[in-house]
PDB file of C-alpha atoms in Angstrom:
ATOM      1  CA  MET A 118       8.452  -1.719 -14.716  1.00 95.00           C
ATOM      2  CA  HIS A 119      10.584  -0.511 -11.760  1.00 97.00           C
ATOM      3  CA  PHE A 120      10.274   1.932  -9.436  1.00 96.00           C
ATOM      4  CA  ARG A 121      10.791   3.565  -6.370  1.00 98.00           C
ATOM      5  CA  LEU A 122       9.559   5.308  -4.047  1.00 97.00           C
ATOM      6  CA  GLU A 123      10.122   7.000  -0.756  1.00 97.00           C
ATOM      7  CA  GLN A 124       7.819   8.314   2.121  1.00 97.00           C
ATOM      8  CA  ARG A 125       9.040  10.254   5.156  1.00 98.00           C
ATOM      9  CA  LEU A 126       7.963   9.162   8.815  1.00 97.00           C
ATOM     10  CA  ASN A 127       7.616  11.832  11.965  1.00 96.00           C
ATOM     11  CA  GLY A 128       8.756   8.750  13.894  1.00 95.00           C
ATOM     12  CA  GLY A 129      12.338   6.438  14.963  1.00 95.00           C
ATOM     13  CA  LEU A 130      12.095   3.234  12.982  1.00 96.00           C
ATOM     14  CA  ASP A 131      10.689   0.284  15.333  1.00 95.00           C
ATOM     15  CA  ALA A 132       7.788   3.685  16.196  1.00 95.00           C
ATOM     16  CA  VAL A 133       6.974   2.919  12.483  1.00 96.00           C
ATOM     17  CA  GLN A 134       7.144  -0.096  11.731  1.00 96.00           C
ATOM     18  CA  GLU A 135       5.107  -1.038  14.309  1.00 95.00           C
ATOM     19  CA  ALA A 136       1.826   1.123  12.917  1.00 95.00           C
ATOM     20  CA  TYR A 137       2.712  -0.230   9.681  1.00 95.00           C
ATOM     21  CA  VAL A 138       1.690  -4.206  10.578  1.00 94.00           C
ATOM     22  CA  ASP A 139      -0.979  -1.903  13.308  1.00 94.00           C
ATOM     23  CA  PRO A 140      -4.337  -3.404  12.494  1.00 93.00           C
ATOM     24  CA  ALA A 141      -6.187  -0.531  13.614  1.00 92.00           C
ATOM     25  CA  LEU A 142      -3.757   2.178  11.525  1.00 94.00           C
ATOM     26  CA  LEU A 143      -4.762  -0.206   8.391  1.00 91.00           C
ATOM     27  CA  GLN A 144      -8.556   1.029   9.083  1.00 90.00           C
ATOM     28  CA  ARG A 145      -7.214   4.576   9.303  1.00 91.00           C
ATOM     29  CA  LEU A 146      -6.050   4.229   5.930  1.00 91.00           C
ATOM     30  CA  GLY A 147      -8.872   2.904   4.490  1.00 88.00           C
ATOM     31  CA  GLY A 148     -10.219   6.706   4.553  1.00 87.00           C
ATOM     32  CA  LEU A 149      -7.970   7.568   1.352  1.00 87.00           C
ATOM     33  CA  PRO A 150      -9.640   8.288  -1.674  1.00 85.00           C
ATOM     34  CA  LYS A 151      -9.662   5.191  -4.731  1.00 82.00           C
ATOM     35  CA  LEU A 152      -8.657   2.249  -2.065  1.00 81.00           C
ATOM     36  CA  GLY A 153     -12.087   1.197  -0.449  1.00 79.00           C
ATOM     37  CA  ARG A 154     -11.667  -0.052   3.391  1.00 84.00           C
ATOM     38  CA  PRO A 155      -8.885  -2.998   3.782  1.00 91.00           C
ATOM     39  CA  ASP A 156     -10.263  -5.957   4.684  1.00 94.00           C
ATOM     40  CA  LEU A 157      -7.184  -7.399   6.923  1.00 95.00           C
ATOM     41  CA  LEU A 158      -7.692 -11.070   5.713  1.00 97.00           C
ATOM     42  CA  ASP A 159      -5.294 -13.521   7.501  1.00 96.00           C
ATOM     43  CA  HIS A 160      -2.678 -10.459  10.358  1.00 96.00           C
ATOM     44  CA  ASP A 161      -0.002 -13.622  12.212  1.00 97.00           C
ATOM     45  CA  ASP A 162       3.069 -12.240  14.405  1.00 97.00           C
ATOM     46  CA  ASP A 163       5.467 -14.073  16.584  1.00 97.00           C
ATOM     47  CA  GLY A 164       7.063 -11.600  17.320  1.00 96.00           C
ATOM     48  CA  THR A 165       9.818 -11.503  14.276  1.00 97.00           C
ATOM     49  CA  VAL A 166       8.037 -12.337  11.750  1.00 98.00           C
ATOM     50  CA  VAL A 167       3.876 -10.375  10.270  1.00 98.00           C
ATOM     51  CA  ARG A 168       2.621 -12.040   8.108  1.00 98.00           C
ATOM     52  CA  GLN A 169      -0.712 -10.574   6.942  1.00 97.00           C
ATOM     53  CA  ARG A 170      -3.237 -10.637   3.919  1.00 98.00           C
ATOM     54  CA  VAL A 171      -5.362  -7.678   3.086  1.00 96.00           C
ATOM     55  CA  ARG A 172      -7.431  -7.426  -0.236  1.00 95.00           C
ATOM     56  CA  TYR A 173      -8.192  -4.412  -1.666  1.00 91.00           C
ATOM     57  CA  ALA A 174     -10.421  -2.399  -4.051  1.00 88.00           C
ATOM     58  CA  PHE A 175     -10.417  -0.051  -6.041  1.00 83.00           C
ATOM     59  CA  THR A 176     -12.719   2.563  -5.927  1.00 82.00           C
ATOM     60  CA  GLY A 177     -11.119   5.411  -8.306  1.00 77.00           C
ATOM     61  CA  HIS A 178     -13.092   6.911 -11.310  1.00 76.00           C
ATOM     62  CA  LEU A 179     -12.017   4.510 -14.423  1.00 70.00           C
ATOM     63  CA  SER A 180     -12.345   6.308 -17.979  1.00 73.00           C
ATOM     64  CA  PRO A 181     -15.057   5.424 -20.005  1.00 75.00           C
ATOM     65  CA  ALA A 182     -12.202   3.300 -22.488  1.00 67.00           C
ATOM     66  CA  VAL A 183     -10.663   1.318 -19.602  1.00 70.00           C
ATOM     67  CA  THR A 184     -14.373   0.000 -18.582  1.00 70.00           C
ATOM     68  CA  ALA A 185     -14.798  -1.159 -21.292  1.00 71.00           C
ATOM     69  CA  VAL A 186     -12.573  -4.013 -21.410  1.00 71.00           C
ATOM     70  CA  ILE A 187     -12.116  -3.766 -18.270  1.00 76.00           C
ATOM     71  CA  ASP A 188     -14.977  -5.034 -15.136  1.00 81.00           C
ATOM     72  CA  PRO A 189     -14.300  -2.032 -11.983  1.00 78.00           C
ATOM     73  CA  HIS A 190     -16.119  -3.658 -10.014  1.00 85.00           C
ATOM     74  CA  LYS A 191     -13.623  -6.252 -10.192  1.00 85.00           C
ATOM     75  CA  LEU A 192     -10.702  -5.028  -9.561  1.00 84.00           C
ATOM     76  CA  THR A 193      -9.874  -6.314  -6.086  1.00 90.00           C
ATOM     77  CA  TRP A 194      -6.425  -7.779  -4.781  1.00 93.00           C
ATOM     78  CA  ILE A 195      -5.279  -9.081  -2.406  1.00 96.00           C
ATOM     79  CA  GLN A 196      -0.935  -7.797  -1.231  1.00 96.00           C
ATOM     80  CA  ASP A 197       0.405 -10.563   0.567  1.00 98.00           C
ATOM     81  CA  SER A 198       3.798  -9.368   3.135  1.00 98.00           C
ATOM     82  CA  THR A 199       6.286 -10.618   5.458  1.00 98.00           C
ATOM     83  CA  LEU A 200       7.469  -8.082   8.180  1.00 97.00           C
ATOM     84  CA  ASP A 201      10.626  -8.996   9.853  1.00 98.00           C
ATOM     85  CA  ARG A 202      11.646  -6.622  12.939  1.00 97.00           C
ATOM     86  CA  ARG A 203      15.224  -8.113  12.397  1.00 98.00           C
ATOM     87  CA  THR A 204      15.444  -5.728   8.546  1.00 98.00           C
ATOM     88  CA  HIS A 205      12.681  -4.331   8.813  1.00 98.00           C
ATOM     89  CA  GLU A 206      12.311  -4.616   5.325  1.00 98.00           C
ATOM     90  CA  THR A 207       9.255  -6.189   4.546  1.00 98.00           C
ATOM     91  CA  THR A 208       8.774  -8.706   0.932  1.00 98.00           C
ATOM     92  CA  PHE A 209       4.725  -8.151  -0.815  1.00 98.00           C
ATOM     93  CA  ARG A 210       3.129  -9.894  -3.393  1.00 98.00           C
ATOM     94  CA  ILE A 211      -0.523  -8.923  -5.395  1.00 95.00           C
ATOM     95  CA  LEU A 212      -2.082 -10.924  -5.792  1.00 96.00           C
ATOM     96  CA  PRO A 213      -5.284  -9.737  -8.630  1.00 94.00           C
ATOM     97  CA  ASP A 214      -8.563 -11.605  -7.723  1.00 95.00           C
ATOM     98  CA  HIS A 215      -9.737 -10.845 -11.093  1.00 92.00           C
ATOM     99  CA  TYR A 216      -7.938 -10.090 -14.107  1.00 88.00           C
ATOM    100  CA  ALA A 217      -3.878 -13.046 -12.619  1.00 91.00           C
ATOM    101  CA  ASP A 218      -2.690 -13.427 -15.966  1.00 92.00           C
ATOM    102  CA  ARG A 219      -3.015  -9.183 -16.753  1.00 89.00           C
ATOM    103  CA  LEU A 220      -1.039  -8.123 -13.280  1.00 91.00           C
ATOM    104  CA  GLU A 221       2.289  -8.248 -11.677  1.00 94.00           C
ATOM    105  CA  CYS A 222       3.401  -7.079  -9.115  1.00 95.00           C
ATOM    106  CA  GLY A 223       5.567  -7.344  -5.545  1.00 97.00           C
ATOM    107  CA  GLY A 224       8.282  -5.571  -4.191  1.00 98.00           C
ATOM    108  CA  ARG A 225       9.659  -4.698  -1.056  1.00 98.00           C
ATOM    109  CA  PHE A 226       9.553  -2.027   1.683  1.00 97.00           C
ATOM    110  CA  LEU A 227      12.518  -1.116   3.629  1.00 98.00           C
ATOM    111  CA  LEU A 228      12.594   1.255   6.497  1.00 98.00           C
ATOM    112  CA  GLU A 229      15.850   3.047   7.160  1.00 98.00           C
ATOM    113  CA  PRO A 230      16.026   5.703  10.087  1.00 97.00           C
ATOM    114  CA  VAL A 231      16.574   9.254   9.362  1.00 97.00           C
ATOM    115  CA  ASP A 232      17.904   9.929  13.099  1.00 96.00           C
ATOM    116  CA  ASP A 233      16.065   9.169  16.026  1.00 94.00           C
ATOM    117  CA  VAL A 234      12.663  11.111  15.838  1.00 94.00           C
ATOM    118  CA  THR A 235      12.766  10.595  11.057  1.00 96.00           C
ATOM    119  CA  THR A 236      12.156   7.290   9.737  1.00 97.00           C
ATOM    120  CA  VAL A 237      11.986   6.945   5.384  1.00 98.00           C
ATOM    121  CA  ARG A 238       9.970   4.057   3.965  1.00 98.00           C
ATOM    122  CA  VAL A 239      11.203   2.931   0.597  1.00 98.00           C
ATOM    123  CA  THR A 240       8.981   0.999  -1.668  1.00 97.00           C
ATOM    124  CA  GLU A 241      10.747  -1.044  -4.369  1.00 98.00           C
ATOM    125  CA  ALA A 242       8.842  -2.400  -7.078  1.00 97.00           C
ATOM    126  CA  ASP A 243       8.351  -4.655  -9.952  1.00 97.00           C
ATOM    127  CA  ILE A 244       4.909  -4.592 -11.695  1.00 94.00           C
ATOM    128  CA  ARG A 245       3.831  -5.913 -15.078  1.00 93.00           C
ATOM    129  CA  VAL A 246       0.411  -5.050 -17.208  1.00 88.00           C
ATOM    130  CA  ARG A 247       0.149  -7.688 -20.304  1.00 90.00           C
ATOM    131  CA  PHE A 248      -2.808  -6.043 -22.462  1.00 82.00           C
ATOM    132  CA  PRO A 249      -1.512  -5.033 -25.451  1.00 80.00           C
ATOM    133  CA  LEU A 250      -0.143  -2.514 -27.017  1.00 76.00           C
ATOM    134  CA  VAL A 251      -1.603   0.336 -23.529  1.00 76.00           C
ATOM    135  CA  GLY A 252       0.393  -2.435 -21.050  1.00 80.00           C
ATOM    136  CA  GLY A 253       3.140  -0.141 -20.308  1.00 83.00           C
ATOM    137  CA  LYS A 254       1.127   3.143 -20.609  1.00 82.00           C
ATOM    138  CA  VAL A 255      -1.292   1.243 -17.765  1.00 81.00           C
ATOM    139  CA  GLU A 256       1.897   0.899 -15.537  1.00 85.00           C
ATOM    140  CA  ARG A 257       2.895   4.249 -15.549  1.00 85.00           C
ATOM    141  CA  ALA A 258      -0.684   5.129 -14.646  1.00 82.00           C
ATOM    142  CA  ILE A 259      -0.395   2.126 -11.477  1.00 85.00           C
ATOM    143  CA  VAL A 260       2.761   3.387 -10.597  1.00 87.00           C
ATOM    144  CA  VAL A 261       1.698   7.260 -10.855  1.00 86.00           C
ATOM    145  CA  GLY A 262      -1.837   6.322  -9.207  1.00 84.00           C
ATOM    146  CA  LEU A 263       1.035   4.213  -6.079  1.00 89.00           C
ATOM    147  CA  ALA A 264       2.984   7.290  -5.713  1.00 91.00           C
ATOM    148  CA  GLU A 265       0.033   9.898  -4.740  1.00 91.00           C
ATOM    149  CA  HIS A 266      -1.359   7.559  -2.913  1.00 90.00           C
ATOM    150  CA  ALA A 267       1.896   7.336  -0.612  1.00 93.00           C
ATOM    151  CA  GLY A 268       1.707  11.220  -0.133  1.00 94.00           C
ATOM    152  CA  ALA A 269      -1.950  10.551   1.462  1.00 93.00           C
ATOM    153  CA  GLU A 270      -0.994   8.158   3.124  1.00 94.00           C
ATOM    154  CA  THR A 271       2.474   9.237   4.299  1.00 96.00           C
ATOM    155  CA  SER A 272       0.048  11.820   5.927  1.00 95.00           C
ATOM    156  CA  VAL A 273      -1.998   9.888   8.426  1.00 94.00           C
ATOM    157  CA  VAL A 274       1.133   7.483   9.581  1.00 96.00           C
ATOM    158  CA  ASN A 275       2.255  10.879  10.198  1.00 96.00           C
ATOM    159  CA  GLU A 276      -0.706  11.963  12.048  1.00 93.00           C
ATOM    160  CA  TRP A 277      -1.029   8.424  13.520  1.00 93.00           C
ATOM    161  CA  LEU A 278       2.437   8.725  14.872  1.00 93.00           C
ATOM    162  CA  ILE A 279       1.889  11.814  16.904  1.00 88.00           C
ATOM    163  CA  GLY A 280      -1.524  10.949  18.689  1.00 83.00           C
ATOM    164  CA  LEU A 281      -3.553  12.814  16.395  1.00 48.00           C
ATOM    165  CA  THR A 282      -7.646  11.907  15.126  1.00 44.00           C
ATOM    166  CA  PRO A 283      -8.223  14.234  11.977  1.00 47.00           C
ATOM    167  CA  PRO A 284     -11.897  15.219  12.601  1.00 48.00           C
ATOM    168  CA  ALA A 285     -14.857  12.989  10.597  1.00 50.00           C
ATOM    169  CA  GLN A 286     -15.439  14.335   7.160  1.00 52.00           C
ATOM    170  CA  GLY A 287     -17.482  17.632   6.995  1.00 51.00           C
ATOM    171  CA  ALA A 288     -17.066  17.683  10.940  1.00 47.00           C
ATOM    172  CA  THR A 289     -16.840  21.366  12.535  1.00 50.00           C
ATOM    173  CA  THR A 290     -14.478  22.078  15.964  1.00 48.00           C
ATOM    174  CA  ASP A 291     -15.613  24.849  17.526  1.00 48.00           C
ATOM    175  CA  PRO A 292     -13.495  27.964  17.982  1.00 47.00           C
TER     176      PRO A 292
END
C-alpha cells in the first residue's frame, strides 16, 4: 500500500532539516503517545549526509484480537534513514526486530520550502503487511496511526522550531 503524508512546519528549510537530525529533538518526540522513548543507535554526520538508526517500540493499546496473534512486546523496529542535505531528502527503511517476514516499509521524507519561514515535509512510502485475510486492514490501520502521529509530531517540531518548551505533564504555571 502506497501512502503520502504532508506536515506543514513553521520554520525555514535549513532549520527544519537540522531539527530532524538533532538527537535532542528525537528525545522530545519520545513523549508522543503510542511510541516508547526512541533509542538512537547510530548517528553519523559527514556534513552533507546524515545517517541515523533509531529503535522504536509501539506502546499503544491493541485489541485482544490483535494480541491473540501478535505479542505487543515484540512490536519494536529500527528506522534506518539517510538524509542528503543537498537534496533535502531522507530515504528510510523500517527494519522490524520481530515479524520481519510479515512487514516491509520504506520510503522518503522530502522537505519543500513554501517560503522563508514555512516548510512542508512530504512523506511518501510503501507498506506491506503479510498476514492472511487481514493484511490490507492492518496496513490501513498503520497508515491511520502514522497520520495521527505526524499531526502530533508537527506540533512538537513547531514548538521546537520557535524555541518553546511545553510544560511537563501535570505541571501548572503561575498566573
